[in-house]
Amino acid sequence: MAECVLIDGKARAEALRSSVAEQVARLKAEHGVQPGLAVVLVGDDAASQVYVRSKGEQSLAIGMHSVTHRLAADTTQDALIALVENLNQDPAIHGVLVQLPLPPHLDAGAVLARLNPDKDVDGLTVASAGRLASGLEALTPCTPLGCLILLREALGGLSGLNALVLGRSVLVGRPVAALLLAENCTVTIAHSRSRNLPALCGSADILVAAVGRPEMVRSSWIKPGAAVIDVGINRVPFRDPEQAALGRTRLVGDVAFKEARGVAGWLTPVPGGVGPMTVACLLQNTLTAARRQAGLDRDGQ
Ligand code: GUN
């Protein structure tokens, strides 16, 4: 069997960032529009702080206007909604992202309901999800868009392939399934209550794992030659007990990488696979939103 191709998400993200940077420069020069992104972080979740810093830095690095609002963990729902509504009205801001998860006293759904869908560069409002599910033009959630770009590049056309999406989250599983359906895949969504996961996965030409369970997908679940996209980012203790006792951790995906490599045709590593695509796609979405708000196109994606 042909050797497994490791999909280099870092390189693909770099290429996408360069392309978006060029388009940002052109948009400024030709139309005087500088895409603007506002990221809102509430509280001090450690992983969220890393992601938010990266979003701010990368948007600035490609020439966007970028603002990060860091709010205290005890921010009220009303104060957060007031900020979102201010950003809705701000003509320098074309995209707004409220980093999730929010502290438990805040209702993410109620906050997102107040966000102007035209500025929903995360694709998380009900309006965006409904448009995507209806096959209409929509701002698409960033991680799913990253998965699709990697799959298109690896496989070329996806039409007619069997796709199995493991996980049904609003952030990843559901939108990935909608995107693959729009590519004419035959899509199955499996989840924690699905029966006989190994057999379901075993008939998939495309397997997208987005369950947040470390190394759950074993090589015996994978159809030989399948394209496997691992969305999981799980922090687990080091295998070496001495290192683990020191509290050292490592990142693993939802797929048992070493074994999967012996069976899959294409595979994304963790880290360095889907992860880097997420912020690159956020930049792409912010550019798309800015172009649409400037009346320049309705079909930027
Ligand atoms: N938290 C983890 N991933 C994401 C994402 O893509 N968007 C938002 N808003 N929060 C997240």
PDB file of N, CA, C and O and ligand atoms in Angstrom, residues 51 55 97-101 122 124 142-143 171 278, ligand 1:
ATOM      1  N   TYR A  51      -4.879  31.295  22.500  1.00  0.00           N
ATOM      2  CA  TYR A  51      -5.545  31.413  21.190  1.00  0.00           C
ATOM      3  C   TYR A  51      -5.812  32.878  20.844  1.00  0.00           C
ATOM      4  O   TYR A  51      -5.610  33.320  19.712  1.00  0.00           O
ATOM      5  N   LYS A  55      -4.569  35.188  17.677  1.00  0.00           N
ATOM      6  CA  LYS A  55      -5.502  35.830  16.733  1.00  0.00           C
ATOM      7  C   LYS A  55      -5.152  37.308  16.585  1.00  0.00           C
ATOM      8  O   LYS A  55      -5.127  37.850  15.473  1.00  0.00           O
ATOM      9  N   LEU A  97     -15.286  38.281  17.182  1.00  0.00           N
ATOM     10  CA  LEU A  97     -15.192  36.904  17.686  1.00  0.00           C
ATOM     11  C   LEU A  97     -15.243  36.935  19.207  1.00  0.00           C
ATOM     12  O   LEU A  97     -14.443  37.635  19.833  1.00  0.00           O
ATOM     13  N   VAL A  98     -16.200  36.243  19.777  1.00  0.00           N
ATOM     14  CA  VAL A  98     -16.268  36.105  21.243  1.00  0.00           C
ATOM     15  C   VAL A  98     -15.669  34.739  21.575  1.00  0.00           C
ATOM     16  O   VAL A  98     -16.231  33.693  21.203  1.00  0.00           O
ATOM     17  N   GLN A  99     -14.506  34.751  22.220  1.00  0.00           N
ATOM     18  CA  GLN A  99     -13.820  33.489  22.484  1.00  0.00           C
ATOM     19  C   GLN A  99     -14.633  32.620  23.446  1.00  0.00           C
ATOM     20  O   GLN A  99     -15.122  33.096  24.474  1.00  0.00           O
ATOM     21  N   LEU A 100     -14.739  31.345  23.117  1.00  0.00           N
ATOM     22  CA  LEU A 100     -15.450  30.371  23.953  1.00  0.00           C
ATOM     23  C   LEU A 100     -14.431  29.418  24.576  1.00  0.00           C
ATOM     24  O   LEU A 100     -13.370  29.219  23.993  1.00  0.00           O
ATOM     25  N   PRO A 101     -14.672  28.857  25.708  1.00  0.00           N
ATOM     26  CA  PRO A 101     -15.907  28.977  26.488  1.00  0.00           C
ATOM     27  C   PRO A 101     -15.946  30.269  27.295  1.00  0.00           C
ATOM     28  O   PRO A 101     -14.905  30.793  27.687  1.00  0.00           O
ATOM     29  N   ASP A 122     -16.713  33.987  13.053  1.00  0.00           N
ATOM     30  CA  ASP A 122     -16.588  32.664  13.651  1.00  0.00           C
ATOM     31  C   ASP A 122     -17.658  31.711  13.117  1.00  0.00           C
ATOM     32  O   ASP A 122     -17.606  30.515  13.367  1.00  0.00           O
ATOM     33  N   LEU A 124     -20.682  31.338  14.109  1.00  0.00           N
ATOM     34  CA  LEU A 124     -21.336  30.635  15.221  1.00  0.00           C
ATOM     35  C   LEU A 124     -22.742  31.117  15.538  1.00  0.00           C
ATOM     36  O   LEU A 124     -23.419  30.529  16.382  1.00  0.00           O
ATOM     37  N   CYS A 142     -14.323  28.506  11.558  1.00  0.00           N
ATOM     38  CA  CYS A 142     -12.941  28.501  11.042  1.00  0.00           C
ATOM     39  C   CYS A 142     -12.297  27.117  11.022  1.00  0.00           C
ATOM     40  O   CYS A 142     -11.646  26.753  10.035  1.00  0.00           O
ATOM     41  N   THR A 143     -12.454  26.341  12.080  1.00  0.00           N
ATOM     42  CA  THR A 143     -11.818  25.015  12.092  1.00  0.00           C
ATOM     43  C   THR A 143     -12.416  24.117  10.997  1.00  0.00           C
ATOM     44  O   THR A 143     -11.660  23.475  10.251  1.00  0.00           O
ATOM     45  N   LEU A 171     -19.376  23.866  17.140  1.00  0.00           N
ATOM     46  CA  LEU A 171     -18.129  24.494  16.701  1.00  0.00           C
ATOM     47  C   LEU A 171     -17.483  23.730  15.541  1.00  0.00           C
ATOM     48  O   LEU A 171     -16.889  24.324  14.653  1.00  0.00           O
ATOM     49  N   THR A 278      -6.935  27.141  11.761  1.00  0.00           N
ATOM     50  CA  THR A 278      -8.082  27.837  12.355  1.00  0.00           C
ATOM     51  C   THR A 278      -7.897  29.351  12.300  1.00  0.00           C
ATOM     52  O   THR A 278      -8.795  30.079  11.849  1.00  0.00           O
TER      53      THR A 278
HETATM   54  N1  GUN B   1     -12.808  28.174  21.417  1.00  0.00           N
HETATM   55  C1  GUN B   1     -12.172  27.136  20.829  1.00  0.00           C
HETATM   56  N2  GUN B   1     -12.233  27.241  19.486  1.00  0.00           N
HETATM   57  C2  GUN B   1     -12.940  28.365  19.215  1.00  0.00           C
HETATM   58  C3  GUN B   1     -13.345  28.988  18.005  1.00  0.00           C
HETATM   59  O1  GUN B   1     -13.079  28.549  16.887  1.00  0.00           O
HETATM   60  N3  GUN B   1     -14.080  30.132  18.167  1.00  0.00           N
HETATM   61  C4  GUN B   1     -14.402  30.625  19.396  1.00  0.00           C
HETATM   62  N4  GUN B   1     -15.122  31.735  19.439  1.00  0.00           N
HETATM   63  N5  GUN B   1     -14.039  30.060  20.523  1.00  0.00           N
HETATM   64  C5  GUN B   1     -13.316  28.940  20.435  1.00  0.00           C
END
